[in-house]
Tab-separated table of C-alpha atoms in Angstrom:
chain	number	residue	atom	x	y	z
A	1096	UNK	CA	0.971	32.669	7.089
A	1097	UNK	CA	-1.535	30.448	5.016
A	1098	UNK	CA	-2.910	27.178	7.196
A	1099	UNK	CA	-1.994	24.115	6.220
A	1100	UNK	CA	-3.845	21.858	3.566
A	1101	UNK	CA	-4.971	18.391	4.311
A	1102	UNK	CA	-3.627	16.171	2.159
A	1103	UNK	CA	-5.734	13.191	0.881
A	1104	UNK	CA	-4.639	9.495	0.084
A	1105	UNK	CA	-6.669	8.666	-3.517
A	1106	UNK	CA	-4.660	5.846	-4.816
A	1107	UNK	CA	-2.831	2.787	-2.969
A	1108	UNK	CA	-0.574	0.242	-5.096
A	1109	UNK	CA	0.691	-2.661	-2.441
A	1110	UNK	CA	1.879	-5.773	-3.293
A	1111	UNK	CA	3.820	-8.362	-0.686
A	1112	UNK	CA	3.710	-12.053	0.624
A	1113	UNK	CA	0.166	-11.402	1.155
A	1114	UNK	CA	-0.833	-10.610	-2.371
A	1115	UNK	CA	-1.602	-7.799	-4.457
A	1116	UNK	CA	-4.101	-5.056	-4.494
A	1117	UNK	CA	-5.896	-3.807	-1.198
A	1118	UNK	CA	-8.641	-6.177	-1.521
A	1119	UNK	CA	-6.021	-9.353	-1.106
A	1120	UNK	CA	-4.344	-7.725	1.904
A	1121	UNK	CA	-7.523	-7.273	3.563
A	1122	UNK	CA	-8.596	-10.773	3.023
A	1123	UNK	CA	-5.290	-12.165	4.090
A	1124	UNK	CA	-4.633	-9.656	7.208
A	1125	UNK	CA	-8.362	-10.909	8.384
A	1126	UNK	CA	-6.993	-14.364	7.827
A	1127	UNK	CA	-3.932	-13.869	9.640
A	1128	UNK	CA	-2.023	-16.492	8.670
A	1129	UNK	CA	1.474	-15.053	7.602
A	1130	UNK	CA	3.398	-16.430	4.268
A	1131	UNK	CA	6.589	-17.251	5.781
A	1132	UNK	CA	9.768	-18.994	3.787
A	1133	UNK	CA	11.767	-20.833	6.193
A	1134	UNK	CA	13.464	-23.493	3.901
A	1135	UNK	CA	14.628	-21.707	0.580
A	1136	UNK	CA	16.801	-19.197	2.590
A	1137	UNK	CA	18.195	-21.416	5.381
A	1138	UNK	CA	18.233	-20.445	8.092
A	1139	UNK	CA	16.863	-17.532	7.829
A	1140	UNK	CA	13.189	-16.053	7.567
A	1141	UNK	CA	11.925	-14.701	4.572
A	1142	UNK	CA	8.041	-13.119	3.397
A	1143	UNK	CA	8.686	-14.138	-0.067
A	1144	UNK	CA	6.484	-11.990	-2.504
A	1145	UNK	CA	3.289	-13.633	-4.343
A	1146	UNK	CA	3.063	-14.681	-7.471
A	1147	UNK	CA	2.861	-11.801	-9.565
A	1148	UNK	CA	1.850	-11.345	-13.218
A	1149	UNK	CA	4.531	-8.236	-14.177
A	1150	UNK	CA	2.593	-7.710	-17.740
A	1151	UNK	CA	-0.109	-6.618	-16.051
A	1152	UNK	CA	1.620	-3.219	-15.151
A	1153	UNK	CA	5.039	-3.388	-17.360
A	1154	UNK	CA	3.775	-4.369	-20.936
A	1155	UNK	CA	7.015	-4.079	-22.230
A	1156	UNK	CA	9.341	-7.354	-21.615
A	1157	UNK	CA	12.300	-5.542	-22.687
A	1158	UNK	CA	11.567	-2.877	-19.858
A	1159	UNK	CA	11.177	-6.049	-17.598
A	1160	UNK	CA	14.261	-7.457	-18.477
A	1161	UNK	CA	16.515	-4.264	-17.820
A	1162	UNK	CA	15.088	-3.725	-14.787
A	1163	UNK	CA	16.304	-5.490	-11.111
A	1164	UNK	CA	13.744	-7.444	-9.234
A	1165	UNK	CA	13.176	-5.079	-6.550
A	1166	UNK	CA	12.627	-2.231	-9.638
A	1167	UNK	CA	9.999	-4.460	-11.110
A	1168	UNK	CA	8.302	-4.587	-7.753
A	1169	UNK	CA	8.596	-0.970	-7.732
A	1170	UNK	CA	7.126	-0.238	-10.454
A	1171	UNK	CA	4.488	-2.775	-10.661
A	1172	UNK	CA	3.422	-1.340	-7.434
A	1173	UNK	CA	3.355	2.297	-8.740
A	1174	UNK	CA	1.249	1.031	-11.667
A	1175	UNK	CA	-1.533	-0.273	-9.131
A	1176	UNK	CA	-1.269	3.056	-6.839
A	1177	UNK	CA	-1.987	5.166	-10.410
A	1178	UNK	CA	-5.315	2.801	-11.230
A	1179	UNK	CA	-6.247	2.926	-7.950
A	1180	UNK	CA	-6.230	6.660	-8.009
A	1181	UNK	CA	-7.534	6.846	-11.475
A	1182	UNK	CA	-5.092	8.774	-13.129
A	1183	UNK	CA	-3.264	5.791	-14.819
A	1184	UNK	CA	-2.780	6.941	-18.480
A	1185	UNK	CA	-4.067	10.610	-17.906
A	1186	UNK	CA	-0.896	12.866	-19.713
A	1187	UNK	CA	-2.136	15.841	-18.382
A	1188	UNK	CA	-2.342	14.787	-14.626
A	1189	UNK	CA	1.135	12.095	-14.834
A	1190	UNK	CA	2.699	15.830	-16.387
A	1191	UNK	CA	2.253	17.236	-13.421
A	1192	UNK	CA	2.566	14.558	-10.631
A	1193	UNK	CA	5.770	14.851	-8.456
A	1194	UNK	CA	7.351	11.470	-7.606
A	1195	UNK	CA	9.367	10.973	-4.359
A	1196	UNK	CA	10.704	7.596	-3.835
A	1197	UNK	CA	12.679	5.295	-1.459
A	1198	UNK	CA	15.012	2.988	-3.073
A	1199	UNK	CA	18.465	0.471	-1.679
A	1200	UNK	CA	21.431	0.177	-4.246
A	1201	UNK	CA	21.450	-2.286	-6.955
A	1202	UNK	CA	21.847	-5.992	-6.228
A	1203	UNK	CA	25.932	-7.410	-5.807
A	1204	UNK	CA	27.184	-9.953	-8.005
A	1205	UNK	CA	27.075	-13.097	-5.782
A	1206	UNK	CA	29.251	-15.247	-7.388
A	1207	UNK	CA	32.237	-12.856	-6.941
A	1208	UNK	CA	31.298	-11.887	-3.044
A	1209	UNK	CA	31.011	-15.892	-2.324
A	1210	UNK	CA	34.605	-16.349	-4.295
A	1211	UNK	CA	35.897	-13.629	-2.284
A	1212	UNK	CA	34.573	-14.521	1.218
A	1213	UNK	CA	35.707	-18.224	0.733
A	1214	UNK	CA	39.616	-17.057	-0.528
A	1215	UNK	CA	40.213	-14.441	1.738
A	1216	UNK	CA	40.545	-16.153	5.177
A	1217	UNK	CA	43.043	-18.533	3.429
A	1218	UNK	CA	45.200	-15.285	2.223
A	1219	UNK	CA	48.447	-14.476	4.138
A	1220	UNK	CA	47.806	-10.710	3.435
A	1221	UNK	CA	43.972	-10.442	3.203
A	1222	UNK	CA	44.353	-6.802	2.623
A	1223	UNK	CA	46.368	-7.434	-0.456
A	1224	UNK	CA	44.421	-9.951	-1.498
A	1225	UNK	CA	41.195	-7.910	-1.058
A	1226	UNK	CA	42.411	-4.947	-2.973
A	1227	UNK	CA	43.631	-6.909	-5.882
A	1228	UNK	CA	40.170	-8.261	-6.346
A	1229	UNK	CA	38.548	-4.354	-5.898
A	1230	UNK	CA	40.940	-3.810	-9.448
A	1231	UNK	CA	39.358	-6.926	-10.982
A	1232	UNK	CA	36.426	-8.882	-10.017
A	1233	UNK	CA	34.829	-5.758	-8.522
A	1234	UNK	CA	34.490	-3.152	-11.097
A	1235	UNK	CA	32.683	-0.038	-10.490
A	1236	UNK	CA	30.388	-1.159	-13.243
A	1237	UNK	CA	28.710	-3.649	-11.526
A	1238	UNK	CA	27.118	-1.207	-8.940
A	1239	UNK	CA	27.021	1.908	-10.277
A	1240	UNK	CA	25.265	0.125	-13.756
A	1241	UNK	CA	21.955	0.119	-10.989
A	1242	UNK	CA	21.769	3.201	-9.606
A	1243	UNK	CA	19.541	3.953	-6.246
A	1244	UNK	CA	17.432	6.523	-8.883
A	1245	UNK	CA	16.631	3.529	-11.422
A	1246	UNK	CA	13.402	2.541	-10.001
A	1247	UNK	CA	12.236	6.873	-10.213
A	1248	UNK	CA	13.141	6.474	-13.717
A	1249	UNK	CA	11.607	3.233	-15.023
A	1250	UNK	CA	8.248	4.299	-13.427
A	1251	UNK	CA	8.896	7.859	-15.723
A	1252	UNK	CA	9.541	5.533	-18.399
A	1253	UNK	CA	6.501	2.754	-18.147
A	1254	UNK	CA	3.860	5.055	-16.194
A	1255	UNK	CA	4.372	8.465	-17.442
A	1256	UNK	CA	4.786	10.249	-14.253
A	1257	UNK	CA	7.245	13.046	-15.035
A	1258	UNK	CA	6.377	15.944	-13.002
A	1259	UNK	CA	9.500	16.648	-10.423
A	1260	UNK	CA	11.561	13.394	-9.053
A	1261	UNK	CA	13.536	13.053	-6.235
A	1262	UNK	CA	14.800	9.614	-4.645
A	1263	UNK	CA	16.245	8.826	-1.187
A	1264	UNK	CA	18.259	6.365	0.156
A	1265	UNK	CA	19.074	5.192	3.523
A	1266	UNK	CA	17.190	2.256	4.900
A	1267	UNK	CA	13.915	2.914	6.860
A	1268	UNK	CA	14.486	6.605	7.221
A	1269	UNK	CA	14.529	7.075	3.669
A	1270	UNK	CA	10.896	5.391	3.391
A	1271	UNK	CA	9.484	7.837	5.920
A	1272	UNK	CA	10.810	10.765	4.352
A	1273	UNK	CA	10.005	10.138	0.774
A	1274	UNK	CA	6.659	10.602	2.202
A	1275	UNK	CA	7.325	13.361	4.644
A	1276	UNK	CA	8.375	15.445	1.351
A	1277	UNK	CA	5.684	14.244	-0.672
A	1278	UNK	CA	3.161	15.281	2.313
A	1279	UNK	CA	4.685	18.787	3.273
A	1280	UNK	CA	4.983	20.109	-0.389
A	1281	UNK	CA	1.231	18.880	-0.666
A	1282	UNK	CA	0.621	20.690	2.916
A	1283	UNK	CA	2.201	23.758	1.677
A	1284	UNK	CA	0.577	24.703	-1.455
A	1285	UNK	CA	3.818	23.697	-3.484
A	1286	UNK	CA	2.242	20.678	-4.749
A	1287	UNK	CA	-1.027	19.143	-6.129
A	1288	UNK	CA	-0.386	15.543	-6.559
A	1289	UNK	CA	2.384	13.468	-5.917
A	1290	UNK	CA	3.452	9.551	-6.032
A	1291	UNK	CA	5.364	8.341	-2.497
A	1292	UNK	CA	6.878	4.982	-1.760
A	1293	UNK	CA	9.714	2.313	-2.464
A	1294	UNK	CA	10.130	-1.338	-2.509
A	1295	UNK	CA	12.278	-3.810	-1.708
A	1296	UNK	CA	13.518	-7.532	-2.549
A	1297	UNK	CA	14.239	-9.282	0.406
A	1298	UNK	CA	14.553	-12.650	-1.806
A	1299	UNK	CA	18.349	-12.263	-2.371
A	1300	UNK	CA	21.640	-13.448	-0.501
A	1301	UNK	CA	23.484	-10.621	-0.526
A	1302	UNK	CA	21.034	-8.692	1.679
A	1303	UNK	CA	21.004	-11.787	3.765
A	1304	UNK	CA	24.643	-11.719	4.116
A	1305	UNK	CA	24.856	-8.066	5.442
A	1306	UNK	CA	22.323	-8.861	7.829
A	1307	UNK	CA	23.431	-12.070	8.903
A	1308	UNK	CA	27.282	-10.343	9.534
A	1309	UNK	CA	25.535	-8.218	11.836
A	1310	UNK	CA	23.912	-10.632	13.856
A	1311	UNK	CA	20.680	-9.510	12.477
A	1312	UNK	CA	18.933	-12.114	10.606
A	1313	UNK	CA	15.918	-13.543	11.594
A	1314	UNK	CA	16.614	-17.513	12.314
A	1315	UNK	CA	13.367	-19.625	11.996
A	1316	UNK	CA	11.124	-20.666	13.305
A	1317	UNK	CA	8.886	-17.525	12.781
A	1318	UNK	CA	7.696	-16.068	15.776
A	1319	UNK	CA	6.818	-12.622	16.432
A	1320	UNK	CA	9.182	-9.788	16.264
A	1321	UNK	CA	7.523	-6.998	19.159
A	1322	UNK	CA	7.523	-10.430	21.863
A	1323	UNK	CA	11.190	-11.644	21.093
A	1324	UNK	CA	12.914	-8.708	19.121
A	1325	UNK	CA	15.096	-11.542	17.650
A	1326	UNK	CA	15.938	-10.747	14.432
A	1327	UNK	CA	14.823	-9.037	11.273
A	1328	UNK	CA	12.736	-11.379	8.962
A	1329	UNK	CA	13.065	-9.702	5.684
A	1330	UNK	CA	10.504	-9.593	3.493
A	1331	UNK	CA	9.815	-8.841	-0.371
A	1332	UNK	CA	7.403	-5.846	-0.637
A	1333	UNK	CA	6.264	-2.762	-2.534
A	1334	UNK	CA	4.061	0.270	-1.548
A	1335	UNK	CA	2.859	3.311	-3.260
A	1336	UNK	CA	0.182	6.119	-2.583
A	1337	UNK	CA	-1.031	8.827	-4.433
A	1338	UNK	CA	-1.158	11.941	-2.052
A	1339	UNK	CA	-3.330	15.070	-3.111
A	1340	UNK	CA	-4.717	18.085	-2.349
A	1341	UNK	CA	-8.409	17.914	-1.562
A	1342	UNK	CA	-9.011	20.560	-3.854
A	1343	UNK	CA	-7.117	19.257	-6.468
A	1344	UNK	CA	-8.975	15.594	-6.046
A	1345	UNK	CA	-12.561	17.305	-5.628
A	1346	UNK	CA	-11.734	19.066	-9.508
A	1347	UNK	CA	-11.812	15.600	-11.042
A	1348	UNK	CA	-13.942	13.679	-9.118
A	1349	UNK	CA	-11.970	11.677	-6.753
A	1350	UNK	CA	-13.068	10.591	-3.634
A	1351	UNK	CA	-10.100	10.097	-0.850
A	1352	UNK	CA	-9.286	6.325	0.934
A	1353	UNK	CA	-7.946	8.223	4.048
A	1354	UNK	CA	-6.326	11.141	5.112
A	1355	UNK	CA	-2.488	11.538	5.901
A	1356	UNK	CA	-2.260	14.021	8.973
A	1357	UNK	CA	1.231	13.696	10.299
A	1358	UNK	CA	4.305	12.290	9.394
A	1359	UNK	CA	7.151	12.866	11.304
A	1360	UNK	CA	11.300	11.832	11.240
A	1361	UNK	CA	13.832	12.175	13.795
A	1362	UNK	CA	16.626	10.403	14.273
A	1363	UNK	CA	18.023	8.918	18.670
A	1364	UNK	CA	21.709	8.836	19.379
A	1365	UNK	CA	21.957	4.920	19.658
A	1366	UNK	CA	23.701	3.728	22.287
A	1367	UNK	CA	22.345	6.524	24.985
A	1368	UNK	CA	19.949	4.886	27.543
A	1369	UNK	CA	16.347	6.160	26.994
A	1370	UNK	CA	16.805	8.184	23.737
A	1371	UNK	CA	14.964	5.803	21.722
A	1372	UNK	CA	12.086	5.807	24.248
A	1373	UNK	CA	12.154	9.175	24.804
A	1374	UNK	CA	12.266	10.128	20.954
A	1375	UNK	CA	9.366	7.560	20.135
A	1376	UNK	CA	7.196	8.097	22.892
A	1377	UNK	CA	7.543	12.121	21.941
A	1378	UNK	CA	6.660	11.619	18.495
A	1379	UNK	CA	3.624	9.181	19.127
A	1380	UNK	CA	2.267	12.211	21.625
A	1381	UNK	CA	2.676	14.816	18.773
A	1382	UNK	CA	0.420	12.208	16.361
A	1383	UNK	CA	-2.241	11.559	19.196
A	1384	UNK	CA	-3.409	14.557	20.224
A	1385	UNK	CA	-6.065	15.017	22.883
A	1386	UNK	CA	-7.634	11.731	22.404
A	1387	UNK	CA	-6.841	8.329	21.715
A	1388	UNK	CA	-10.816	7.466	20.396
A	1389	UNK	CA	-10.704	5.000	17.875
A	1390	UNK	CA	-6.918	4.830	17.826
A	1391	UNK	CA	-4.734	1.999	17.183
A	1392	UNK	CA	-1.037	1.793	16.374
A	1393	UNK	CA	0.268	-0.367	13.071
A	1394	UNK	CA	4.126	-0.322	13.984
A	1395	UNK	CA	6.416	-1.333	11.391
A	1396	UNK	CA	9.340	-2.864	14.363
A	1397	UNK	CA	12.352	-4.403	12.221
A	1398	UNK	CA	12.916	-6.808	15.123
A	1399	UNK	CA	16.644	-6.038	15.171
A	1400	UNK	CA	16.795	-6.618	18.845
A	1401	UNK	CA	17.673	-3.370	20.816
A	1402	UNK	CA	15.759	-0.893	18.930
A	1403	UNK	CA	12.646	-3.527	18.374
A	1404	UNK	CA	12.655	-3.928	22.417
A	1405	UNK	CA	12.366	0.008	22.976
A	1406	UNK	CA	9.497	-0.014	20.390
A	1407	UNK	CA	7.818	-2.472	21.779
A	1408	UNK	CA	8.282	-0.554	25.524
A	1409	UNK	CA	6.658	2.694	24.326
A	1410	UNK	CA	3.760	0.809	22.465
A	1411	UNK	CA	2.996	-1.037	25.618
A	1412	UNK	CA	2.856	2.285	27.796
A	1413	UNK	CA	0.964	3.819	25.372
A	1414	UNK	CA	-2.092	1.691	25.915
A	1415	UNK	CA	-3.442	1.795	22.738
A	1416	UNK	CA	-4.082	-1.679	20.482
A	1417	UNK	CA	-1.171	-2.233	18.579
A	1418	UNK	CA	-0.992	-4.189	14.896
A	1419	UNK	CA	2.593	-5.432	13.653
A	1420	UNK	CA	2.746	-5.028	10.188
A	1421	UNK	CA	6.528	-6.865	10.065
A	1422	UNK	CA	5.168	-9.962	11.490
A	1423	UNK	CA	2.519	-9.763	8.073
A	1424	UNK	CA	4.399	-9.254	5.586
A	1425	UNK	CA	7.968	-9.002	6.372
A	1426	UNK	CA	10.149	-5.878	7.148
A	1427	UNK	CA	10.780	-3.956	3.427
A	1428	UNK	CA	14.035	-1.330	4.663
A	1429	UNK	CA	12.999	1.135	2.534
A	1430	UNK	CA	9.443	0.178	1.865
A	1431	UNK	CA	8.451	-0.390	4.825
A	1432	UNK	CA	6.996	3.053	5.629
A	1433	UNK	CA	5.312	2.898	2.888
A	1434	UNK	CA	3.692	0.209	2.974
A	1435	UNK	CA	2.847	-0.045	7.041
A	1436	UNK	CA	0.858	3.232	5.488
A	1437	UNK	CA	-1.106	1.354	2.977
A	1438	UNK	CA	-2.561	-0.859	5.354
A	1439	UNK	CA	-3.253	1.822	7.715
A	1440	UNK	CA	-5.018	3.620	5.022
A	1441	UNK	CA	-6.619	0.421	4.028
A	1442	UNK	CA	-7.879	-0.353	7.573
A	1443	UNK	CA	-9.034	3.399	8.365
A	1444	UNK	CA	-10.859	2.933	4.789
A	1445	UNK	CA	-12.240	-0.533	6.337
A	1446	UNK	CA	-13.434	1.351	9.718
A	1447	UNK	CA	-12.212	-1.182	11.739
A	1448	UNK	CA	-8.523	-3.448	12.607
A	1449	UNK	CA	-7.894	-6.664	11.544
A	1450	UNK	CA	-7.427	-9.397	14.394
A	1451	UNK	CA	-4.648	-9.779	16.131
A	1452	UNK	CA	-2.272	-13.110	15.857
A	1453	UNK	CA	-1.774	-15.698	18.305
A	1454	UNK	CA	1.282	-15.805	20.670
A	1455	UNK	CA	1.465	-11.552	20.153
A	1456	UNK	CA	1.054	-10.424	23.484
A	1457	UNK	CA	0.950	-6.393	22.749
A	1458	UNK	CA	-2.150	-7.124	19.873
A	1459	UNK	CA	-5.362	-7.102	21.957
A	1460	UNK	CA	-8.907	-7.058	20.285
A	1461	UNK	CA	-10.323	-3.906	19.302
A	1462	UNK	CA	-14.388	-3.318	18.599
A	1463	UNK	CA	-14.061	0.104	18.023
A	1464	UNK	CA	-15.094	2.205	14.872
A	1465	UNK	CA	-11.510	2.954	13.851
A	1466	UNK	CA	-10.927	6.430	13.087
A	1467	UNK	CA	-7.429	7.071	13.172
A	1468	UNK	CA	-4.250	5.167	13.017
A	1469	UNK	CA	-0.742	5.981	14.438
A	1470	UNK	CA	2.060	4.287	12.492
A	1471	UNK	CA	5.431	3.746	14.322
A	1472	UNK	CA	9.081	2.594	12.908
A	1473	UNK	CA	12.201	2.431	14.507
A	1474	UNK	CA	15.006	1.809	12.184
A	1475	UNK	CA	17.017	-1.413	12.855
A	1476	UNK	CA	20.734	0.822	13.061
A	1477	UNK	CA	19.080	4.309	13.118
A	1478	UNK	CA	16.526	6.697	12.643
A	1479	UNK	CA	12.668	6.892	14.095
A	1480	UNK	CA	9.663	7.429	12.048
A	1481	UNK	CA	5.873	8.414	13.132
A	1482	UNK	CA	2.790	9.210	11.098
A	1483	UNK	CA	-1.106	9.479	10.945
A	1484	UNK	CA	-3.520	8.455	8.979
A	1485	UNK	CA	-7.534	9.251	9.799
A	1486	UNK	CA	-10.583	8.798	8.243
A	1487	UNK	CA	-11.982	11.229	6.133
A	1488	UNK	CA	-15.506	12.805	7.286
């Protein structure tokens, strides 16, 4: 059996409520002064994204326009990831790039939910009442008109990428194995080059609704999630890389930000004492190794209460210095992998961690050369994701 290839990051695309571009997020994670919304969305918490110039990635206004705003995100992002890797425009290379991305469903029509929320607890029959409206106000067309797969396919469209394209969906979990794929086909030999990540657009109701229904919205006043594991502040982000072969980047002269090592997906039974732990702490093991030398931990919590507490229990036995990325720039569902890997890549590129914030009690200061970065994400109804990212010698 063949070993396995490394697999090089060349190109990052990240944009959030911290800016965009890696040079922003470095400034502004140095800073650490979160961009927090606590007014427009009351009562709940919101990282709402930075002003962004879409033209600068999505010439086209009539691509804009047909596109969602967690698409445009999407794709704006995937634009920066290809410039950053320098393939942006290259036919030959874009031919044969594979794309893997994350992606939610298409945004509800909030006029009708609101209507139908506000009638139906004065309806005799609310089950009647509920199924007349499913024949009416809430035609198939308005879903299945933006498709999970959209996003793959307006990046195809603006950017060019049209080697193989696959899409997952399924909150966090989907985020961390849009890049697993991407990685292991890379790993394998069954790939050269592929684009991994997702967005998401935390900057609309209906979200907020689903979350809020479940008790899971974060209420403000901001605070951090890993210390009170109080609810999920949402927050509008995209995240791309460009993961290659080192053979493949060495043929046309590209030098690597970082190197992914690891990334790894399994999913607890909820609701069974320990699993969470167990699974987490299991994973994290597998991704350290023999030595925890310039290690630190980026984890990506949601701060959906149980699962963020169990996180925030194996991080603490773990010993190592621990970075929230959520408490930065928002949690991102399906982007959140993705990005929490951008600014590990970043900060392994940087050689050292950004500060920690006040009131965090698991973020300690860290002098250390920083070598190698263990990212950690516990979905906030299911699934556990793990991955490394080192520096390249």
């Amino acid at each position: 059996m063949s070993e396995r290839r490394d697999v090089w990051i060349t190109g990052i695309g990240l944009v959030s409520s911290l800016g965009e571009g890696l040079e922003a997020h470095w400034a502004a994670l140095n800073e650490g002064k979160p961009v927090v919304d606590e007014t427009g969305f009351a009562p709940y918490v919101v990282h709402p994204l930075a002003k962004i110039n879409f033209d600068a990635q999505i010439a086209k206004k009539g691509d804009q326009r047909q596109m969602e705003p967690w698409q445009r995100i999407g794709t704006y992002a995937a634009g920066l990831a290809l410039d950053s890797a320098g393939i942006k425009g290259n036919k030959d290379i874009l031919g044969t790039t594979d794309m893997v991305v994350a992606a939610g469903g298409g945004e509800r029509d909030q006029s009708v939910d609101g209507a139908i929320l506000t009638e139906i607890e004065k309806q005799p029959k609310p089950d009647v009442f509920l199924n007349e409206q499913l024949q009416s106000n809430l035609r198939p067309t308005l879903f299945l008109a933006q498709l999970s797969n959209l996003l793959a396919g307006n990046i195809s469209i603006v950017h060019g990428v049209t080697g193989s394209s696959r899409t997952f969906m399924g909150e966090e979990s989907s985020g961390t194995d849009a890049v697993r794929i991407g990685f292991s086909r890379i790993a394998a030999g069954t790939s050269e080059i592929a684009l991994v990540g997702g967005a998401y657009n935390a900057e609309r109701r209906d979200m907020l609704l689903l979350y809020a229904l479940k008790h899971l919205a974060k209420h403000a006043p901001w605070s951090p999630v890993l210390k009170n594991a109080n609810g999920v502040p949402t927050g509008s982000a995209g995240a791309f890389l460009v993961l290659e072969s080192p053979e493949h980047a060495t043929a046309r002269g590209a030098k690597p930000i970082a190197k992914l090592s690891g990334i790894w997906s399994e999913r607890a039974r909820r609701g069974d004492e320990g699993a969470i732990e167990a699974t987490l702490a299991t994973m994290i093991a597998t991704a350290r190794g023999d030595t925890a030398e310039g290690t630190a931990i980026l984890s990506a919590a949601s701060g959906a209460p149980e699962p963020t507490k169990a996180e925030a229990l194996v991080l603490e036995r773990s010993g190592l210095p621990v970075r929230s990325v959520t408490d930065r720039v928002g949690h991102g569902l399906e982007a959140q992998m993705p990005v929490a890997l951008a600014i590990a890549a970043l900060s392994v590129a940087q050689g050292r961690l950004f500060p920690p914030l006040a009131g965090e009690a698991l973020e300690k200061p860290f002098d250390e050369a920083l070598k190698r970065v263990i990212v950690t994400g516990v979905g906030h109804w299911r699934g556990e994701g793990v991955a490394l990212v080192e520096s390249v010698d």
